[in-house]
mmCIF file of C-alpha atoms and ligand atoms in Angstrom:
data_model
loop_
_atom_site.group_PDB
_atom_site.id
_atom_site.type_symbol
_atom_site.label_atom_id
_atom_site.label_comp_id
_atom_site.label_asym_id
_atom_site.label_seq_id
_atom_site.Cartn_x
_atom_site.Cartn_y
_atom_site.Cartn_z
ATOM 1 C CA MET A 10 28.582 34.443 -28.203
ATOM 2 C CA ALA A 11 29.373 32.206 -25.275
ATOM 3 C CA ASP A 12 26.145 31.160 -24.696
ATOM 4 C CA LEU A 13 26.090 29.965 -28.000
ATOM 5 C CA PRO A 14 26.038 25.428 -28.103
ATOM 6 C CA GLY A 15 29.721 25.045 -28.753
ATOM 7 C CA ILE A 16 29.773 21.952 -31.298
ATOM 8 C CA VAL A 17 32.893 19.895 -32.243
ATOM 9 C CA VAL A 18 33.007 18.280 -35.916
ATOM 10 C CA THR A 19 34.762 15.093 -35.909
ATOM 11 C CA GLY A 20 35.757 13.974 -39.561
ATOM 12 C CA ALA A 21 36.743 17.364 -39.794
ATOM 13 C CA SER A 22 38.908 17.095 -43.306
ATOM 14 C CA GLY A 23 36.461 14.909 -44.521
ATOM 15 C CA ARG A 24 33.780 16.177 -47.342
ATOM 16 C CA MET A 25 31.151 16.122 -44.787
ATOM 17 C CA GLY A 26 33.257 17.456 -42.015
ATOM 18 C CA GLN A 27 34.697 20.861 -43.709
ATOM 19 C CA MET A 28 30.987 21.339 -45.117
ATOM 20 C CA LEU A 29 29.491 21.490 -41.291
ATOM 21 C CA VAL A 30 33.079 23.738 -40.515
ATOM 22 C CA ARG A 31 31.453 26.238 -43.038
ATOM 23 C CA THR A 32 28.191 26.000 -41.961
ATOM 24 C CA ILE A 33 28.530 26.351 -38.436
ATOM 25 C CA GLY A 34 31.304 29.266 -38.948
ATOM 26 C CA ALA A 35 28.341 30.805 -41.001
ATOM 27 C CA SER A 36 25.554 30.505 -37.982
ATOM 28 C CA ASP A 37 24.367 33.030 -35.457
ATOM 29 C CA LYS A 38 23.067 29.657 -33.558
ATOM 30 C CA ALA A 39 25.857 28.069 -32.867
ATOM 31 C CA ARG A 40 29.723 28.244 -32.535
ATOM 32 C CA LEU A 41 32.578 25.810 -33.953
ATOM 33 C CA VAL A 42 34.843 24.710 -30.586
ATOM 34 C CA GLY A 43 36.699 21.988 -31.745
ATOM 35 C CA CYS A 44 37.549 19.810 -34.495
ATOM 36 C CA VAL A 45 38.608 15.842 -34.752
ATOM 37 C CA GLU A 46 40.585 13.652 -36.841
ATOM 38 C CA ARG A 47 42.086 10.352 -36.703
ATOM 39 C CA SER A 48 45.529 10.120 -35.177
ATOM 40 C CA GLY A 49 48.387 10.361 -37.990
ATOM 41 C CA HIS A 50 46.145 13.049 -40.200
ATOM 42 C CA ALA A 51 48.489 16.137 -41.646
ATOM 43 C CA TRP A 52 45.652 18.289 -39.781
ATOM 44 C CA VAL A 53 45.972 17.473 -36.147
ATOM 45 C CA GLY A 54 47.659 19.796 -34.741
ATOM 46 C CA ARG A 55 46.717 22.779 -37.169
ATOM 47 C CA ASP A 56 44.226 25.594 -37.154
ATOM 48 C CA ILE A 57 41.023 24.575 -39.169
ATOM 49 C CA GLY A 58 40.599 27.600 -40.935
ATOM 50 C CA GLU A 59 44.312 27.705 -42.530
ATOM 51 C CA CYS A 60 43.901 23.937 -43.077
ATOM 52 C CA MET A 61 40.796 24.947 -45.026
ATOM 53 C CA GLY A 62 42.793 27.628 -46.988
ATOM 54 C CA GLY A 63 41.566 30.628 -45.201
ATOM 55 C CA ALA A 64 42.507 32.645 -42.268
ATOM 56 C CA ALA A 65 42.966 31.144 -38.515
ATOM 57 C CA VAL A 66 39.816 30.542 -36.522
ATOM 58 C CA GLY A 67 41.025 29.422 -33.261
ATOM 59 C CA VAL A 68 40.470 25.875 -33.309
ATOM 60 C CA VAL A 69 42.814 23.354 -33.680
ATOM 61 C CA VAL A 70 42.580 19.896 -34.871
ATOM 62 C CA THR A 71 42.810 17.302 -32.564
ATOM 63 C CA ASP A 72 43.217 13.527 -32.295
ATOM 64 C CA ASP A 73 41.605 13.763 -28.556
ATOM 65 C CA PRO A 74 38.168 13.297 -28.706
ATOM 66 C CA LEU A 75 37.571 13.331 -24.865
ATOM 67 C CA GLU A 76 39.442 16.402 -24.730
ATOM 68 C CA ALA A 77 37.551 18.108 -27.284
ATOM 69 C CA PHE A 78 33.824 16.648 -26.114
ATOM 70 C CA ALA A 79 34.376 17.905 -22.908
ATOM 71 C CA LYS A 80 34.486 21.736 -23.874
ATOM 72 C CA ALA A 81 31.031 20.889 -25.773
ATOM 73 C CA GLN A 82 27.485 20.969 -25.636
ATOM 74 C CA ALA A 83 27.274 18.940 -29.226
ATOM 75 C CA VAL A 84 29.118 16.673 -31.444
ATOM 76 C CA ILE A 85 28.497 16.469 -34.887
ATOM 77 C CA ASP A 86 29.636 13.034 -36.427
ATOM 78 C CA PHE A 87 29.955 12.149 -40.283
ATOM 79 C CA THR A 88 32.781 9.806 -39.972
ATOM 80 C CA ALA A 89 33.031 6.029 -40.411
ATOM 81 C CA PRO A 90 31.101 2.895 -38.266
ATOM 82 C CA ALA A 91 33.963 2.353 -35.840
ATOM 83 C CA ALA A 92 34.847 5.957 -35.010
ATOM 84 C CA THR A 93 31.400 6.716 -34.409
ATOM 85 C CA VAL A 94 30.889 3.661 -32.102
ATOM 86 C CA GLU A 95 33.844 4.973 -30.098
ATOM 87 C CA PHE A 96 32.304 8.780 -30.165
ATOM 88 C CA ALA A 97 28.959 7.625 -28.708
ATOM 89 C CA ALA A 98 30.448 6.624 -25.555
ATOM 90 C CA LEU A 99 32.317 9.467 -25.525
ATOM 91 C CA ALA A 100 29.823 11.526 -26.045
ATOM 92 C CA ALA A 101 27.772 10.310 -23.860
ATOM 93 C CA GLN A 102 30.337 10.645 -21.096
ATOM 94 C CA ALA A 103 30.803 14.392 -21.718
ATOM 95 C CA ARG A 104 26.787 14.687 -21.821
ATOM 96 C CA ALA A 105 27.216 15.990 -25.006
ATOM 97 C CA VAL A 106 24.381 15.700 -27.674
ATOM 98 C CA HIS A 107 25.551 13.310 -30.525
ATOM 99 C CA VAL A 108 24.498 13.893 -34.193
ATOM 100 C CA ILE A 109 25.277 10.662 -36.334
ATOM 101 C CA GLY A 110 25.225 11.148 -39.715
ATOM 102 C CA THR A 111 27.484 8.473 -40.255
ATOM 103 C CA THR A 112 25.933 5.582 -42.585
ATOM 104 C CA GLY A 113 26.785 1.781 -43.302
ATOM 105 C CA LEU A 114 26.306 1.051 -39.462
ATOM 106 C CA GLU A 115 25.831 -2.978 -38.785
ATOM 107 C CA ALA A 116 23.762 -4.540 -35.965
ATOM 108 C CA ALA A 117 26.659 -4.862 -33.247
ATOM 109 C CA HIS A 118 27.463 -0.874 -34.296
ATOM 110 C CA LEU A 119 23.544 0.222 -33.595
ATOM 111 C CA ALA A 120 23.463 -2.090 -30.454
ATOM 112 C CA LYS A 121 26.280 0.254 -28.841
ATOM 113 C CA ILE A 122 24.968 3.774 -30.191
ATOM 114 C CA GLU A 123 21.269 2.138 -28.388
ATOM 115 C CA ALA A 124 23.490 1.932 -25.074
ATOM 116 C CA ALA A 125 25.162 5.414 -24.997
ATOM 117 C CA ALA A 126 21.808 6.678 -25.940
ATOM 118 C CA ARG A 127 20.709 5.288 -22.662
ATOM 119 C CA HIS A 128 22.434 8.260 -20.725
ATOM 120 C CA ALA A 129 22.764 10.686 -23.915
ATOM 121 C CA VAL A 130 20.574 12.496 -26.552
ATOM 122 C CA ILE A 131 21.734 11.019 -29.660
ATOM 123 C CA VAL A 132 20.205 12.081 -32.990
ATOM 124 C CA ARG A 133 20.739 9.713 -36.070
ATOM 125 C CA ALA A 134 19.957 9.537 -39.562
ATOM 126 C CA GLY A 135 20.787 8.409 -42.819
ATOM 127 C CA ASN A 136 20.390 11.460 -44.157
ATOM 128 C CA MET A 137 19.485 14.819 -42.624
ATOM 129 C CA SER A 138 18.094 16.725 -45.075
ATOM 130 C CA LEU A 139 14.431 18.255 -45.007
ATOM 131 C CA GLY A 140 13.892 17.037 -48.906
ATOM 132 C CA VAL A 141 14.731 12.931 -48.048
ATOM 133 C CA ASN A 142 12.797 13.200 -44.512
ATOM 134 C CA LEU A 143 9.687 14.346 -46.897
ATOM 135 C CA LEU A 144 10.113 11.657 -49.074
ATOM 136 C CA VAL A 145 10.744 9.035 -47.035
ATOM 137 C CA ARG A 146 6.988 10.203 -45.106
ATOM 138 C CA LEU A 147 5.818 10.391 -48.991
ATOM 139 C CA THR A 148 7.098 6.636 -49.581
ATOM 140 C CA GLN A 149 5.499 5.550 -46.659
ATOM 141 C CA LYS A 150 2.008 6.894 -47.556
ATOM 142 C CA ILE A 151 2.047 5.739 -51.024
ATOM 143 C CA ALA A 152 3.254 1.969 -50.300
ATOM 144 C CA ALA A 153 0.310 2.005 -47.470
ATOM 145 C CA ALA A 154 -2.410 2.674 -50.131
ATOM 146 C CA LEU A 155 -0.587 0.404 -53.222
ATOM 147 C CA ASP A 156 -0.840 -3.352 -52.900
ATOM 148 C CA GLU A 157 1.927 -5.843 -54.055
ATOM 149 C CA ASP A 158 0.745 -5.606 -57.728
ATOM 150 C CA TRP A 159 3.005 -2.565 -57.475
ATOM 151 C CA ASP A 160 6.692 -3.376 -57.225
ATOM 152 C CA VAL A 161 9.237 -1.030 -55.114
ATOM 153 C CA GLU A 162 12.254 -0.528 -56.398
ATOM 154 C CA ILE A 163 14.796 1.988 -54.793
ATOM 155 C CA VAL A 164 17.284 3.178 -57.061
ATOM 156 C CA GLU A 165 20.639 5.868 -55.233
ATOM 157 C CA ALA A 166 23.578 7.175 -57.135
ATOM 158 C CA HIS A 167 26.396 8.244 -55.171
ATOM 159 C CA HIS A 168 29.896 9.704 -55.834
ATOM 160 C CA ARG A 169 32.791 7.454 -56.993
ATOM 161 C CA MET A 170 34.657 7.421 -53.046
ATOM 162 C CA LYS A 171 31.310 6.200 -51.324
ATOM 163 C CA VAL A 172 32.176 3.233 -49.453
ATOM 164 C CA ASP A 173 29.017 1.669 -48.286
ATOM 165 C CA ALA A 174 25.490 0.354 -50.150
ATOM 166 C CA PRO A 175 22.790 0.397 -49.843
ATOM 167 C CA SER A 176 23.258 4.322 -49.338
ATOM 168 C CA GLY A 177 21.427 5.246 -46.007
ATOM 169 C CA THR A 178 19.004 6.722 -47.525
ATOM 170 C CA ALA A 179 18.239 3.991 -50.031
ATOM 171 C CA LEU A 180 17.204 1.979 -46.152
ATOM 172 C CA MET A 181 15.148 4.588 -44.744
ATOM 173 C CA LEU A 182 13.079 5.005 -47.907
ATOM 174 C CA GLY A 183 13.072 0.905 -47.724
ATOM 175 C CA GLN A 184 12.493 0.955 -44.493
ATOM 176 C CA ALA A 185 9.376 3.179 -45.185
ATOM 177 C CA ALA A 186 8.044 1.216 -47.990
ATOM 178 C CA ALA A 187 8.112 -1.700 -45.808
ATOM 179 C CA GLU A 188 6.194 -0.034 -43.008
ATOM 180 C CA GLY A 189 3.701 1.280 -45.407
ATOM 181 C CA ARG A 190 3.078 -2.226 -46.591
ATOM 182 C CA GLY A 191 3.238 -4.105 -43.200
ATOM 183 C CA VAL A 192 5.897 -6.110 -43.864
ATOM 184 C CA ASP A 193 9.698 -6.648 -42.331
ATOM 185 C CA LEU A 194 12.187 -4.673 -44.656
ATOM 186 C CA GLU A 195 14.790 -7.645 -44.272
ATOM 187 C CA ALA A 196 12.704 -10.267 -45.526
ATOM 188 C CA ALA A 197 11.567 -8.377 -48.343
ATOM 189 C CA MET A 198 14.883 -7.042 -49.273
ATOM 190 C CA ASP A 199 16.393 -7.839 -52.674
ATOM 191 C CA SER A 200 19.637 -6.014 -53.289
ATOM 192 C CA GLY A 201 22.589 -6.563 -56.111
ATOM 193 C CA ARG A 202 20.970 -8.809 -58.105
ATOM 194 C CA HIS A 203 23.402 -10.324 -60.679
ATOM 195 C CA GLY A 204 23.214 -13.522 -62.745
ATOM 196 C CA ILE A 205 20.413 -15.813 -63.728
ATOM 197 C CA THR A 206 18.210 -14.315 -60.802
ATOM 198 C CA GLY A 207 14.470 -15.909 -61.576
ATOM 199 C CA ALA A 208 11.766 -13.269 -61.895
ATOM 200 C CA ARG A 209 10.921 -10.733 -59.342
ATOM 201 C CA LYS A 210 9.448 -12.191 -56.399
ATOM 202 C CA ARG A 211 6.073 -10.767 -55.520
ATOM 203 C CA GLY A 212 6.478 -8.007 -52.594
ATOM 204 C CA ALA A 213 10.132 -7.671 -53.137
ATOM 205 C CA ILE A 214 11.722 -4.258 -52.119
ATOM 206 C CA GLY A 215 14.298 -3.855 -54.800
ATOM 207 C CA PHE A 216 17.675 -1.573 -54.338
ATOM 208 C CA ALA A 217 20.471 -0.514 -57.199
ATOM 209 C CA ALA A 218 23.623 1.232 -56.790
ATOM 210 C CA VAL A 219 24.993 3.676 -58.954
ATOM 211 C CA ARG A 220 28.703 4.948 -57.908
ATOM 212 C CA GLY A 221 30.306 7.383 -60.317
ATOM 213 C CA GLY A 222 32.284 10.911 -60.486
ATOM 214 C CA ASP A 223 31.149 13.655 -57.818
ATOM 215 C CA ILE A 224 27.380 12.574 -57.551
ATOM 216 C CA VAL A 225 26.391 14.285 -54.381
ATOM 217 C CA GLY A 226 23.416 11.875 -53.575
ATOM 218 C CA GLU A 227 20.305 10.963 -55.710
ATOM 219 C CA HIS A 228 17.446 8.756 -55.084
ATOM 220 C CA ASP A 229 14.418 7.222 -56.815
ATOM 221 C CA VAL A 230 11.538 5.028 -55.564
ATOM 222 C CA ILE A 231 9.814 3.905 -58.047
ATOM 223 C CA PHE A 232 6.470 1.860 -57.732
ATOM 224 C CA ALA A 233 5.774 -0.113 -60.972
ATOM 225 C CA ALA A 234 2.373 -1.605 -61.734
ATOM 226 C CA ASP A 235 1.056 -3.277 -65.276
ATOM 227 C CA GLY A 236 0.622 -0.325 -67.328
ATOM 228 C CA GLU A 237 1.779 2.417 -65.150
ATOM 229 C CA ARG A 238 4.770 3.530 -62.735
ATOM 230 C CA VAL A 239 4.889 6.436 -59.766
ATOM 231 C CA ILE A 240 8.297 7.733 -59.310
ATOM 232 C CA LEU A 241 9.358 9.837 -56.284
ATOM 233 C CA ARG A 242 12.329 11.425 -56.737
ATOM 234 C CA HIS A 243 15.329 13.526 -54.546
ATOM 235 C CA VAL A 244 18.180 14.762 -55.983
ATOM 236 C CA ALA A 245 20.553 16.620 -53.856
ATOM 237 C CA THR A 246 23.075 19.286 -55.549
ATOM 238 C CA ASP A 247 24.604 20.658 -52.375
ATOM 239 C CA ARG A 248 26.402 18.899 -49.217
ATOM 240 C CA ALA A 249 25.010 22.157 -47.194
ATOM 241 C CA ILE A 250 21.091 20.424 -47.417
ATOM 242 C CA PHE A 251 23.253 17.892 -44.934
ATOM 243 C CA ALA A 252 25.280 20.093 -43.202
ATOM 244 C CA ARG A 253 22.021 22.562 -42.245
ATOM 245 C CA GLY A 254 20.280 19.488 -40.792
ATOM 246 C CA ALA A 255 22.717 17.888 -38.784
ATOM 247 C CA LEU A 256 23.307 21.724 -37.027
ATOM 248 C CA ARG A 257 19.493 21.898 -36.664
ATOM 249 C CA ALA A 258 19.256 18.680 -34.845
ATOM 250 C CA ALA A 259 22.542 19.498 -32.550
ATOM 251 C CA ILE A 260 20.734 22.601 -31.678
ATOM 252 C CA TRP A 261 17.328 21.126 -31.226
ATOM 253 C CA GLY A 262 18.961 18.193 -28.921
ATOM 254 C CA GLN A 263 19.990 20.644 -26.077
ATOM 255 C CA GLY A 264 16.150 20.647 -24.567
ATOM 256 C CA ALA A 265 15.736 16.938 -25.475
ATOM 257 C CA LYS A 266 15.981 14.069 -23.035
ATOM 258 C CA PRO A 267 18.362 11.186 -23.083
ATOM 259 C CA GLY A 268 17.309 8.577 -25.724
ATOM 260 C CA GLN A 269 17.632 8.062 -29.351
ATOM 261 C CA TYR A 270 16.307 10.649 -32.287
ATOM 262 C CA ASP A 271 16.000 10.790 -35.962
ATOM 263 C CA MET A 272 15.211 13.739 -37.951
ATOM 264 C CA MET A 273 11.663 13.490 -38.367
ATOM 265 C CA ASP A 274 11.662 14.436 -34.300
ATOM 266 C CA VAL A 275 13.979 17.106 -35.166
ATOM 267 C CA LEU A 276 11.685 18.506 -37.953
ATOM 268 C CA GLY A 277 8.307 17.474 -36.565
ATOM 269 C CA LEU A 278 7.209 15.552 -39.378
HETATM 270 N N1 NAD B 3 23.340 11.235 -42.902
HETATM 271 C C1 NAD B 3 23.635 12.374 -44.085
HETATM 272 O O1 NAD B 3 22.813 13.598 -44.198
HETATM 273 C C2 NAD B 3 24.829 12.201 -44.764
HETATM 274 C C3 NAD B 3 25.306 13.171 -45.724
HETATM 275 C C4 NAD B 3 26.395 12.906 -46.335
HETATM 276 C C5 NAD B 3 27.544 12.286 -45.894
HETATM 277 N N2 NAD B 3 26.886 10.852 -44.751
HETATM 278 C C6 NAD B 3 27.747 9.895 -44.465
HETATM 279 O O2 NAD B 3 28.858 10.194 -43.496
HETATM 280 C C7 NAD B 3 30.214 9.661 -43.703
HETATM 281 C C8 NAD B 3 30.976 10.491 -44.239
HETATM 282 O O3 NAD B 3 31.103 10.672 -45.511
HETATM 283 P P1 NAD B 3 32.072 11.968 -46.259
HETATM 284 O O4 NAD B 3 31.649 11.916 -47.873
HETATM 285 O O5 NAD B 3 32.229 13.365 -45.201
HETATM 286 O O6 NAD B 3 33.145 10.989 -46.129
HETATM 287 P P2 NAD B 3 35.042 11.158 -46.170
HETATM 288 O O7 NAD B 3 35.499 10.161 -46.194
HETATM 289 O O8 NAD B 3 35.102 12.503 -46.815
HETATM 290 O O9 NAD B 3 34.984 11.915 -44.333
HETATM 291 C C9 NAD B 3 35.273 10.597 -43.324
HETATM 292 C C10 NAD B 3 36.049 11.793 -42.033
HETATM 293 O O10 NAD B 3 36.203 10.773 -41.262
HETATM 294 C C11 NAD B 3 37.601 10.642 -40.838
HETATM 295 N N3 NAD B 3 37.627 9.474 -39.599
HETATM 296 C C12 NAD B 3 37.479 8.561 -39.908
HETATM 297 N N4 NAD B 3 37.932 7.979 -38.866
HETATM 298 C C13 NAD B 3 38.056 8.776 -38.258
HETATM 299 C C14 NAD B 3 38.117 8.769 -36.221
HETATM 300 N N5 NAD B 3 38.376 7.321 -35.904
HETATM 301 N N6 NAD B 3 38.534 10.025 -35.768
HETATM 302 C C15 NAD B 3 38.417 10.700 -36.555
HETATM 303 N N7 NAD B 3 38.406 11.082 -37.877
HETATM 304 C C16 NAD B 3 38.016 9.701 -38.564
HETATM 305 C C17 NAD B 3 38.552 10.506 -41.998
HETATM 306 O O11 NAD B 3 39.918 11.055 -41.963
HETATM 307 C C18 NAD B 3 37.562 11.869 -43.077
HETATM 308 O O12 NAD B 3 38.101 12.835 -42.700
HETATM 309 C C19 NAD B 3 29.482 8.322 -44.441
HETATM 310 O O13 NAD B 3 29.478 7.302 -44.063
HETATM 311 C C20 NAD B 3 28.292 8.681 -45.445
HETATM 312 O O14 NAD B 3 27.998 8.189 -45.726
HETATM 313 C C21 NAD B 3 25.785 11.024 -44.562
HETATM 314 O O1 LIG B 4 27.873 10.957 -49.783
HETATM 315 C C1 LIG B 4 27.600 10.284 -49.052
HETATM 316 O O2 LIG B 4 27.802 9.109 -48.845
HETATM 317 C C2 LIG B 4 25.842 10.518 -48.742
HETATM 318 N N1 LIG B 4 25.280 9.499 -48.015
HETATM 319 C C3 LIG B 4 24.014 9.144 -47.311
HETATM 320 C C4 LIG B 4 23.595 8.131 -47.710
HETATM 321 O O3 LIG B 4 24.425 6.859 -47.291
HETATM 322 O O4 LIG B 4 22.398 8.159 -48.351
HETATM 323 C C5 LIG B 4 23.724 10.376 -47.823
HETATM 324 C C6 LIG B 4 23.722 11.068 -48.708
HETATM 325 C C7 LIG B 4 25.103 11.384 -49.225
#
């Protein structure tokens, strides 16, 4: 047991944090060695098992990430952009693999993560599920096969608490469509239409976001031409798919050289 990779979960009280604690607890390939929450959070100083309504598991939630990371071989991080940037530097200092699921990262955040990856293994993906990563590959292939008579639209739906849009997954799918077509996503992106928008620009890659209720995550990639449509769809019904992917990435990262990787590397897609 002691030779299994030790994992720290950041944002342990969150929707993904709790799912990760359960997934690692049930795994025979890794062990939970730490849980981090923000300072002032009611769970800090308490056993994570009891916080989640069960028996004590011997892991006390801390607000000191460096102390927690020092005991770990990997950090799994589904929190918020500012926290993730801080954790990237600390995980590199502790020589722990950093698995980043956090979305909504902007250019300045990504530059700091890239800097940390010079000294450490970082696996980052806007979606850690096998199904979505397959969909990304399919999107790239279909976009490469179809010309600009086929309009690409990405429609995503998530729960009412999600704070970023387009979703990380939608951006991965948009990037795949842009790569398939050999264009730059930033130049082709048309997101959040409103008002008198004018007719659709040829070659645009459109994004639309739905937010409501407890939707775990749904993504459609629509290729629409005159007279026909191709629609690729992924529907997540359980956050366990993201947690399983993240744990697989943490274990895979143990043998890797410093650098930044994604789930395509982990899954061999
Ligand atoms: N990549 C994927 O597969 C995937 C899947 C699901 C969610 N996500 C992303 O993961 C992130 C979290 O999603 P969620 O639904 O769990 O959100 P959430 O709001 O339920 O959880 C976030 C947690 O992070 C904690 N946190 C914030 N700042 C912190 C800090 N400085 N130190 C320690 N903890 C801190 C919060 O207190 C909270 O408990 C979002 O960016 C979301 O888009 C990614
Ligand atoms: O619940 C979320 O938030 C999710 N975020 C990821 C995204 O932004 O695509 C993955 C799906 C769930």
